[in-house]
mmCIF file of C-alpha atoms and ligand atoms in Angstrom:
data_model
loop_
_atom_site.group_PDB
_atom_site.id
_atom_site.type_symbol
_atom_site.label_atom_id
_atom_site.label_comp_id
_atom_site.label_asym_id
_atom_site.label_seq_id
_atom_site.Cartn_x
_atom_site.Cartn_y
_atom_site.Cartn_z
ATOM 1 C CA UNK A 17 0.000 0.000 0.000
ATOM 2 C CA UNK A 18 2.889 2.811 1.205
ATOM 3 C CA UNK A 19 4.800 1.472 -1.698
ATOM 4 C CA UNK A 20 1.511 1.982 -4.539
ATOM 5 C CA UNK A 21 1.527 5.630 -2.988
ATOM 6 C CA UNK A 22 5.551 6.453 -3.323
ATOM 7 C CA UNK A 23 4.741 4.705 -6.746
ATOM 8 C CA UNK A 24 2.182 7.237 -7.807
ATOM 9 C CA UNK A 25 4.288 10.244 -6.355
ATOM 10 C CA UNK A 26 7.215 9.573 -7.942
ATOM 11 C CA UNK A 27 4.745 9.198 -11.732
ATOM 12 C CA UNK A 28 3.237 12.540 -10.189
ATOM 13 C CA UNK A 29 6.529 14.222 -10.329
ATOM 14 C CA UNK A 30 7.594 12.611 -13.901
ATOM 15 C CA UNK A 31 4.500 13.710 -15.500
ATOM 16 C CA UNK A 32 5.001 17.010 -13.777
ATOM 17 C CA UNK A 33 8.208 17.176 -14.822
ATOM 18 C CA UNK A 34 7.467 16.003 -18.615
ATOM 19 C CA UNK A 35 4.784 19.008 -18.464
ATOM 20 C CA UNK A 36 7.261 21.694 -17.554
ATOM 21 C CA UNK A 37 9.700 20.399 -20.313
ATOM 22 C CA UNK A 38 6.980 20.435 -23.143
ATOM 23 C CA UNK A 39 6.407 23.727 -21.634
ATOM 24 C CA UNK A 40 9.616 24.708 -21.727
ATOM 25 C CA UNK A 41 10.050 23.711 -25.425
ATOM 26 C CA UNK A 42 7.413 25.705 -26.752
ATOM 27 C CA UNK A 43 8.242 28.519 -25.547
ATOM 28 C CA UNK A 44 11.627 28.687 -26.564
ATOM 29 C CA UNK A 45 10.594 27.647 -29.649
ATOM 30 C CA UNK A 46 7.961 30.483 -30.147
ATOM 31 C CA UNK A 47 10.282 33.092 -28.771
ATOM 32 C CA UNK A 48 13.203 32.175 -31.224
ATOM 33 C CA UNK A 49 11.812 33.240 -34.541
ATOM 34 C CA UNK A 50 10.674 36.941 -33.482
ATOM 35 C CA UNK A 51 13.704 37.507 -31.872
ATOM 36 C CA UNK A 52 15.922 36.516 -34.851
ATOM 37 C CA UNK A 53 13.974 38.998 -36.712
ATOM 38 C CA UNK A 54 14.230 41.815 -33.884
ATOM 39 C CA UNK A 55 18.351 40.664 -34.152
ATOM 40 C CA UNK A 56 18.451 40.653 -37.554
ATOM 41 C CA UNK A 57 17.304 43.832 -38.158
ATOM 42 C CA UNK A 58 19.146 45.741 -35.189
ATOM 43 C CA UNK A 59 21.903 44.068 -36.859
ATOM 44 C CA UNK A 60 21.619 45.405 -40.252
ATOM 45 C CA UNK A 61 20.668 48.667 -39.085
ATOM 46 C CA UNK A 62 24.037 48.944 -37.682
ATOM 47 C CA UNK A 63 26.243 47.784 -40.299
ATOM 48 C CA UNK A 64 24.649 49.713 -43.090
ATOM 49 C CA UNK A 65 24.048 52.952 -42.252
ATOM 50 C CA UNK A 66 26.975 55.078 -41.674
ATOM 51 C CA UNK A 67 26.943 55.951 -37.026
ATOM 52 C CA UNK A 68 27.129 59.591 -38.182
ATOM 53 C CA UNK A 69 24.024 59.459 -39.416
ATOM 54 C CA UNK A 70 21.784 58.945 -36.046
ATOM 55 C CA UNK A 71 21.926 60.828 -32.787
ATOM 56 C CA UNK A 72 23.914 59.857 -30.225
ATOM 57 C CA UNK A 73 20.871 58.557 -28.779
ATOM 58 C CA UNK A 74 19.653 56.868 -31.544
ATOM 59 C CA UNK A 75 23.301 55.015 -31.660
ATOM 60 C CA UNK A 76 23.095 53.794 -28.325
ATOM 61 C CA UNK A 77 19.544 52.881 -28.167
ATOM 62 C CA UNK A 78 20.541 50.547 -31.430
ATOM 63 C CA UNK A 79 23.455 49.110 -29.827
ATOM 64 C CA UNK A 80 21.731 48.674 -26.404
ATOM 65 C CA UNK A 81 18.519 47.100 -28.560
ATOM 66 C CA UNK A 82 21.191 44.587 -30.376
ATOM 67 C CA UNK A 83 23.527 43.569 -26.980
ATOM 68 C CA UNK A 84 20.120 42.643 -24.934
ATOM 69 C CA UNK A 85 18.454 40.957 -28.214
ATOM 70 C CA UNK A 86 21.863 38.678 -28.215
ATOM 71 C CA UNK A 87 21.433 38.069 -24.717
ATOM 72 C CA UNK A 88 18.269 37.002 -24.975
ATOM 73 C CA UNK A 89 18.820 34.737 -27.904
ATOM 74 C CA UNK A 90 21.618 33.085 -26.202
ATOM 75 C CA UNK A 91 19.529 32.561 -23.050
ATOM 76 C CA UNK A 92 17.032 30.725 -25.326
ATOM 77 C CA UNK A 93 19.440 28.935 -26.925
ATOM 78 C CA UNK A 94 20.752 27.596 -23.551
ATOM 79 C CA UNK A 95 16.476 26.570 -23.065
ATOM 80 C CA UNK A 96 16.553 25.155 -25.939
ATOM 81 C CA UNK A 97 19.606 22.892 -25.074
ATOM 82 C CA UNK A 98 18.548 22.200 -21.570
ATOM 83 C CA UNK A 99 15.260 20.724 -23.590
ATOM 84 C CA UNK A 100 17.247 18.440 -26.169
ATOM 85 C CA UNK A 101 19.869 17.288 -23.193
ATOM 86 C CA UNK A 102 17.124 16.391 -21.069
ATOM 87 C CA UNK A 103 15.232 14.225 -23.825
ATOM 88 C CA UNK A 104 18.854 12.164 -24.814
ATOM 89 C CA UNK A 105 20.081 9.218 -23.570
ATOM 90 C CA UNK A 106 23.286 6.929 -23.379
ATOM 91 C CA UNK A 107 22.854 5.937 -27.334
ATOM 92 C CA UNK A 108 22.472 9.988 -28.337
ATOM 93 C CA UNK A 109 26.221 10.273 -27.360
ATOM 94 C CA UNK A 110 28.710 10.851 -30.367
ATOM 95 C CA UNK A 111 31.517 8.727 -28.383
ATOM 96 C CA UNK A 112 35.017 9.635 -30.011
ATOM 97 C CA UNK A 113 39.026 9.471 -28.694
ATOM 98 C CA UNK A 114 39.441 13.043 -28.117
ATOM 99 C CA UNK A 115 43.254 14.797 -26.866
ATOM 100 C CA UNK A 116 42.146 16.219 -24.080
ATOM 101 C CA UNK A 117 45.071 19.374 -23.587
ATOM 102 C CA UNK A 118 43.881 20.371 -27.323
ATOM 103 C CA UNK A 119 40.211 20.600 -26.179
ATOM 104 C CA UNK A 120 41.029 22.504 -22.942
ATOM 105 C CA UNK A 121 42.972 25.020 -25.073
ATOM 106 C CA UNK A 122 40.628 25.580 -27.520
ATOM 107 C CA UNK A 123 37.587 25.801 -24.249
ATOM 108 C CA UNK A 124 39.779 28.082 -22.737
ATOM 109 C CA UNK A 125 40.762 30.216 -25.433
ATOM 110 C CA UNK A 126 36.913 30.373 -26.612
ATOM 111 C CA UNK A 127 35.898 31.425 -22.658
ATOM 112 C CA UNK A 128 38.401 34.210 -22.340
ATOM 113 C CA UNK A 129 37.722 35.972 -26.033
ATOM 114 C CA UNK A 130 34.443 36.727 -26.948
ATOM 115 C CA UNK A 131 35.333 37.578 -31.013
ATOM 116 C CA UNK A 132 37.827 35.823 -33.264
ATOM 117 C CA UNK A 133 40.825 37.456 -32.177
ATOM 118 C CA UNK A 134 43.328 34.591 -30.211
ATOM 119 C CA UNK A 135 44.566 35.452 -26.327
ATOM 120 C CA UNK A 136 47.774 35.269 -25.908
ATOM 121 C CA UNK A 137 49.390 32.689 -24.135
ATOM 122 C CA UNK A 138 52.607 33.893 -22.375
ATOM 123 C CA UNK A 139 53.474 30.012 -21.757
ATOM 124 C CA UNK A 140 52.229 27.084 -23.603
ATOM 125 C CA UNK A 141 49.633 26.120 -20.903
ATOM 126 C CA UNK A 142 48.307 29.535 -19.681
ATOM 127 C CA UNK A 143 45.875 31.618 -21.812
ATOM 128 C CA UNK A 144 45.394 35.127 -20.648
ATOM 129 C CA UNK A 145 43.396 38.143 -21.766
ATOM 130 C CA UNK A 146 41.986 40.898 -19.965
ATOM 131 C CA UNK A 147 43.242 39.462 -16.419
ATOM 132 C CA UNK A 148 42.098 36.340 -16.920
ATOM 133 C CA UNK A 149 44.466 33.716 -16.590
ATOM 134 C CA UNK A 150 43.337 30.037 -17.314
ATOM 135 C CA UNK A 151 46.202 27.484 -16.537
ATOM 136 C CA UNK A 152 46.124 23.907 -17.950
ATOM 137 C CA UNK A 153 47.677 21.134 -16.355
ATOM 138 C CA UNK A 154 47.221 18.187 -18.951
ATOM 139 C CA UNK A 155 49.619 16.085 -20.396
ATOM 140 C CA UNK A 156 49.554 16.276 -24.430
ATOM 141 C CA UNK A 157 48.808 12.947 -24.494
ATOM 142 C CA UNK A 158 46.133 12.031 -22.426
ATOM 143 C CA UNK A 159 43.007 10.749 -24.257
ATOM 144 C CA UNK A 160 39.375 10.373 -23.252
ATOM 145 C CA UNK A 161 36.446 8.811 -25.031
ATOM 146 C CA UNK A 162 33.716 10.656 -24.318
ATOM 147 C CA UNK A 163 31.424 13.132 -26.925
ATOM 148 C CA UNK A 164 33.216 15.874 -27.678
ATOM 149 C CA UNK A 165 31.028 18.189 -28.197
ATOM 150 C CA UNK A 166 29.432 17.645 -25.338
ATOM 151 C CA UNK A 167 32.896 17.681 -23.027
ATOM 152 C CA UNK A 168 33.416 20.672 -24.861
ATOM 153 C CA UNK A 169 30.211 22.278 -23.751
ATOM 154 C CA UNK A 170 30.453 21.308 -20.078
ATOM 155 C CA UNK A 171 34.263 22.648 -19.752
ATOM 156 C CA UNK A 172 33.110 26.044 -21.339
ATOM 157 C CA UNK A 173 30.057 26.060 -18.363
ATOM 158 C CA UNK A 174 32.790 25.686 -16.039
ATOM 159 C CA UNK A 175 35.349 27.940 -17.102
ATOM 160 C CA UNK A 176 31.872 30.514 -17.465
ATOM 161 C CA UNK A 177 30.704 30.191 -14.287
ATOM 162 C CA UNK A 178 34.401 30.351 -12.746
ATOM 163 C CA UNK A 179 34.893 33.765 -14.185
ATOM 164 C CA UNK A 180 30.946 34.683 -13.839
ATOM 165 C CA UNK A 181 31.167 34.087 -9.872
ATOM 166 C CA UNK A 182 34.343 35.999 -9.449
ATOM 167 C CA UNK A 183 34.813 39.476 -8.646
ATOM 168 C CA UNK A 184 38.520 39.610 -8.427
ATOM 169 C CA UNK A 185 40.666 41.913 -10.562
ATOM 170 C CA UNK A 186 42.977 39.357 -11.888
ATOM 171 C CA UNK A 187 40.923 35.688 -12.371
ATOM 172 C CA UNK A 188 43.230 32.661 -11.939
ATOM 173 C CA UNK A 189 41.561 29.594 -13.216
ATOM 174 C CA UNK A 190 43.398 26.021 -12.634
ATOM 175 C CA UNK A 191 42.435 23.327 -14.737
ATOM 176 C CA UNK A 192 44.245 20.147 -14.069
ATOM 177 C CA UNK A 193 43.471 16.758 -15.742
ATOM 178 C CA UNK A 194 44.678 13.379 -14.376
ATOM 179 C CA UNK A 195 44.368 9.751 -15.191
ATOM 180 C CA UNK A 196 43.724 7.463 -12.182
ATOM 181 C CA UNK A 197 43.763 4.107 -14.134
ATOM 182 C CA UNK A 198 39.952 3.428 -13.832
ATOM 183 C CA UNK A 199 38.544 7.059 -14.585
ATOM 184 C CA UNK A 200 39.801 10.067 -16.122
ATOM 185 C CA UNK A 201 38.904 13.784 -14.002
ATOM 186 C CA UNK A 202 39.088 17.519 -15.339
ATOM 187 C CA UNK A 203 39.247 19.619 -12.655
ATOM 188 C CA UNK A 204 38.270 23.239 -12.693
ATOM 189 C CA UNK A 205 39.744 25.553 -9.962
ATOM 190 C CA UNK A 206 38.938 29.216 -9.211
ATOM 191 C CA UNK A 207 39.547 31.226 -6.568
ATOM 192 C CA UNK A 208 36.153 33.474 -6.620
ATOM 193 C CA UNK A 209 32.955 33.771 -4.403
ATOM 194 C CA UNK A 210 32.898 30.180 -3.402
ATOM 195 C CA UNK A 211 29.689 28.693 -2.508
ATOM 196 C CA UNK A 212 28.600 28.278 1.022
ATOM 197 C CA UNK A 213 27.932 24.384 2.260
ATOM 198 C CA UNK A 214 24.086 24.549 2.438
ATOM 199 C CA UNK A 215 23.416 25.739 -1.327
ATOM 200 C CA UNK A 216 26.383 23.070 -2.630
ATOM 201 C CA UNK A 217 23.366 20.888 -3.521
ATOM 202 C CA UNK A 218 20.733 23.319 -4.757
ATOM 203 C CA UNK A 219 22.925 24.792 -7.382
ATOM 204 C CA UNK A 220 22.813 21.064 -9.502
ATOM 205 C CA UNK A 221 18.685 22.166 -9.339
ATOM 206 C CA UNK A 222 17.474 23.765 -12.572
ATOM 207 C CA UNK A 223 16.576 27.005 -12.396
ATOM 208 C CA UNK A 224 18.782 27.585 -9.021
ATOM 209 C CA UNK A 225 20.623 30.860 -8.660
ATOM 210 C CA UNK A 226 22.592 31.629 -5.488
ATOM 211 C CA UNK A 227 21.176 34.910 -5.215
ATOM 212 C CA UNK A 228 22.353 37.186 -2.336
ATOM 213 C CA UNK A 229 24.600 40.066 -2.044
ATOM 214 C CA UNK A 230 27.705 37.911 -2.444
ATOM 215 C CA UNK A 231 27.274 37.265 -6.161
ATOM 216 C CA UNK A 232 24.296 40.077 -6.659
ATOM 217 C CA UNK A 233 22.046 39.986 -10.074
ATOM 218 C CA UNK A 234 23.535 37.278 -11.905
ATOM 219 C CA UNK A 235 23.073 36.402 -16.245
ATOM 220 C CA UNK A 236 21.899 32.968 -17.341
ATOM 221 C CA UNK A 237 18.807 30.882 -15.825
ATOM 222 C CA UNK A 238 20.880 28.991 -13.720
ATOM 223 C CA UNK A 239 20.539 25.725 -15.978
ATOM 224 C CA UNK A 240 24.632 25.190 -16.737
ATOM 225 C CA UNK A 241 25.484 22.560 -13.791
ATOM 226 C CA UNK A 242 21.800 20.990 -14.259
ATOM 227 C CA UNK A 243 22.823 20.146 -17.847
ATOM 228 C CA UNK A 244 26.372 19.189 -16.766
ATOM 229 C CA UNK A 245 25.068 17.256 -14.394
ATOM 230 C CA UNK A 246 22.992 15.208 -17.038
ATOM 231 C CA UNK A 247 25.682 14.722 -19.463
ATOM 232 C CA UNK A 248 28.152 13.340 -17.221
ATOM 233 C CA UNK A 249 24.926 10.961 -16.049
ATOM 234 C CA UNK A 250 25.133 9.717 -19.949
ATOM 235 C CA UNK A 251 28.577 9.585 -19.859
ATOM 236 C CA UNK A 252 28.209 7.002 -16.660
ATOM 237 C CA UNK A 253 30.251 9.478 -14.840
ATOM 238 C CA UNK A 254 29.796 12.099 -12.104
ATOM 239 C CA UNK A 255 30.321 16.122 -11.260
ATOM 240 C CA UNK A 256 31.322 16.800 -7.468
ATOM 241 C CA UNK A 257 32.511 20.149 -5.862
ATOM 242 C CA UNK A 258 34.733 21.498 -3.436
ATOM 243 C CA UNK A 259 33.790 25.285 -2.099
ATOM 244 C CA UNK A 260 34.453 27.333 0.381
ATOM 245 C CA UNK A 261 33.018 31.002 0.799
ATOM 246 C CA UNK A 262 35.150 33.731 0.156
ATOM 247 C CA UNK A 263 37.856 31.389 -0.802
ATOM 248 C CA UNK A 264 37.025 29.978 -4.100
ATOM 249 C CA UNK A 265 35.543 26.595 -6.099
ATOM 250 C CA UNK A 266 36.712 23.426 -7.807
ATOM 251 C CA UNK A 267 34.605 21.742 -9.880
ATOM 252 C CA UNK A 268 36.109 17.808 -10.998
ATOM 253 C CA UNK A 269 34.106 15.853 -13.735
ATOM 254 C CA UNK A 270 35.030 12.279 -13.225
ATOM 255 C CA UNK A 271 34.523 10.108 -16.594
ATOM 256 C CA UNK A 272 35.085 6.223 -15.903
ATOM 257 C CA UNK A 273 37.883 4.490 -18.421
ATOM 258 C CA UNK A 274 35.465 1.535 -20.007
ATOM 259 C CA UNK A 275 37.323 -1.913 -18.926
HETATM 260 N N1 LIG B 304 32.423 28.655 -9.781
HETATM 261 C C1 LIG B 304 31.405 29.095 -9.035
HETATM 262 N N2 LIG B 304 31.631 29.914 -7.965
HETATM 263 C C2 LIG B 304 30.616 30.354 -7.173
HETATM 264 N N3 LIG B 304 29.299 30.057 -7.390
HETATM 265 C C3 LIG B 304 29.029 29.252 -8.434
HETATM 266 C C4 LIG B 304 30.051 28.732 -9.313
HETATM 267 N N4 LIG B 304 29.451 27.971 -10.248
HETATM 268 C C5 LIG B 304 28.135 28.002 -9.978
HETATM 269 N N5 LIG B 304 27.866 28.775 -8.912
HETATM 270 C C6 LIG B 304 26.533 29.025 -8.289
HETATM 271 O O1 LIG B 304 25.635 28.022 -8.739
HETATM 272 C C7 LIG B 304 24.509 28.610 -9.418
HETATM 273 C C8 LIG B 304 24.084 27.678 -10.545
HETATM 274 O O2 LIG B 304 25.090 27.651 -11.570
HETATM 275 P P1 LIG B 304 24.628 27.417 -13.067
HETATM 276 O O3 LIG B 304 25.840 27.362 -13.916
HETATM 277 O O4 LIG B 304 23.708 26.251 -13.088
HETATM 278 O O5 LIG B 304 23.727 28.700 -13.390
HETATM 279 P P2 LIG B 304 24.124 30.174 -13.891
HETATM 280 O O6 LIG B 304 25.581 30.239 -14.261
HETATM 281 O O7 LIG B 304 23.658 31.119 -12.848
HETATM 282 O O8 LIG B 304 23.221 30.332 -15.203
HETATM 283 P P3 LIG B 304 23.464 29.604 -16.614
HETATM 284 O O9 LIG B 304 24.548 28.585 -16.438
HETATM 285 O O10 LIG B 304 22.145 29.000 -16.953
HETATM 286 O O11 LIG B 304 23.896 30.696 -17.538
HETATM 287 C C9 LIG B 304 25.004 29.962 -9.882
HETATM 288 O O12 LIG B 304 23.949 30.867 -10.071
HETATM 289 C C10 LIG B 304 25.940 30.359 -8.736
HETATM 290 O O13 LIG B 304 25.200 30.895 -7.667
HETATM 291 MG MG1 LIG B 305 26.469 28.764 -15.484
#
């Protein structure tokens, strides 16, 4: 009898959850078109007629109209991908032998620059820009089989939210890989906000944003570690984290090596 009840719970929560997500889907779907067309045009705008041309309010109401319209695309992009992670499972994964220090570069370089132009990287393994400083600590030939695209996606969440959550004038980010014969880890290291113990859980919760006067009105719909958490699930693997307030974070995705 207790056990038909917890039953019908637990298909109470599913279907609420399945709800939300269909929910979820639509409206990102319905809110993508206009605002391609509100970006597109901003966009265009811009680039074809000449700045002199409008008033200096004009100018900055256009440039203010096409920053927040990118924003908001991006935030429904990130909906959109929350929707399609949560719908895959183990056989959606694109499993390939990837070189993990070429990855991290690339992640890193991509999180640091937010145009085409490269950082710099004063040593091999550290990629700088604007006082940022993302260290790698991966040997060159350390493989992993995972999907790439998807590791790729989950190290740029990480390296976001490290910088995100950190109000320091000069960011040091540590990322350190290491083999331990039966599983693989990427750690991520920063030395920003930290997180105190009670919301270490909540912030794997979709939606969840530590919101208080340490890290203040924050971007994004505080979905990142929800989807990280579900990929690494796929991957048969797991995200834990080490925080302490005021100090700083690290992050370690732990991917097991298939016997
Ligand atoms: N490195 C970090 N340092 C301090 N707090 C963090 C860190 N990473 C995550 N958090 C906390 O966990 C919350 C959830 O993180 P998550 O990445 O899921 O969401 P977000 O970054 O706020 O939004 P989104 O990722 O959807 O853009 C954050 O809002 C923040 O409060
Ligand atoms: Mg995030």
């Amino acid at each position: 009898m207790e056990q038909e009840a917890k039953k019908n719970e637990v298909l109470k929560t599913l279907q609420g959850e399945e709800a939300d997500n269909r929910m979820l889907s639509l409206i990102s779907h319905k809110l993508k078109t206009p605002l391609s067309i509100i970006n597109g045009y901003s966009e265009a705008i811009l680039s074809q007629a000449s700045k002199e041309n409008f008033s200096p309010f004009t100018s900055k109401a256009l440039e203010e109209i096409h920053k927040q319209g990118t924003k908001l695309c991006a935030l429904v992009d990130n909906l959109l991908f929350f929707n399609k992670i949560n719908s895959f499972t183990h056989k959606d994964l694109a499993y390939k032998t990837i070189n993990l220090k070429e990855l991290l570069k690339t992640c890193a370089n991509d999180a640091v620059t937010h145009d085409e132009e490269m950082a710099t990287m004063p040593s091999s393994s550290t990629i700088s820009k604007s006082g940022t400083f993302i260290e790698i600590d991966c040997s060159s030939t350390l493989e992993l089989k995972a999907d790439q695209e998807l590791v790729s996606f989950m190290t740029q969440e990480l390296l976001a939210n490290a910088i995100k959550f950190n109000n320091k004038t000069e960011k040091i980010i540590k990322v350190q890989c290491a083999n331990h014969g039966d599983s693989i880890s990427i750690s991520i290291r920063d030395y920003g906000t930290g997180i105190r113990p009670q919301d270490v859980e909540k912030i794997f919760e979709r939606f969840h944003q530590v919101d208080d006067y340490f890290t203040g009105q924050v971007d994004g719909w505080g979905l990142g570690l929800t989807i990280v958490k579900k990929i690494m699930e796929l991957h048969g693997g797991t995200i834990s984290v080490v925080s302490d307030r005021g100090l700083g974070s690290i992050f370690t995705l732990s991917f097991p090596i298939a016997a």
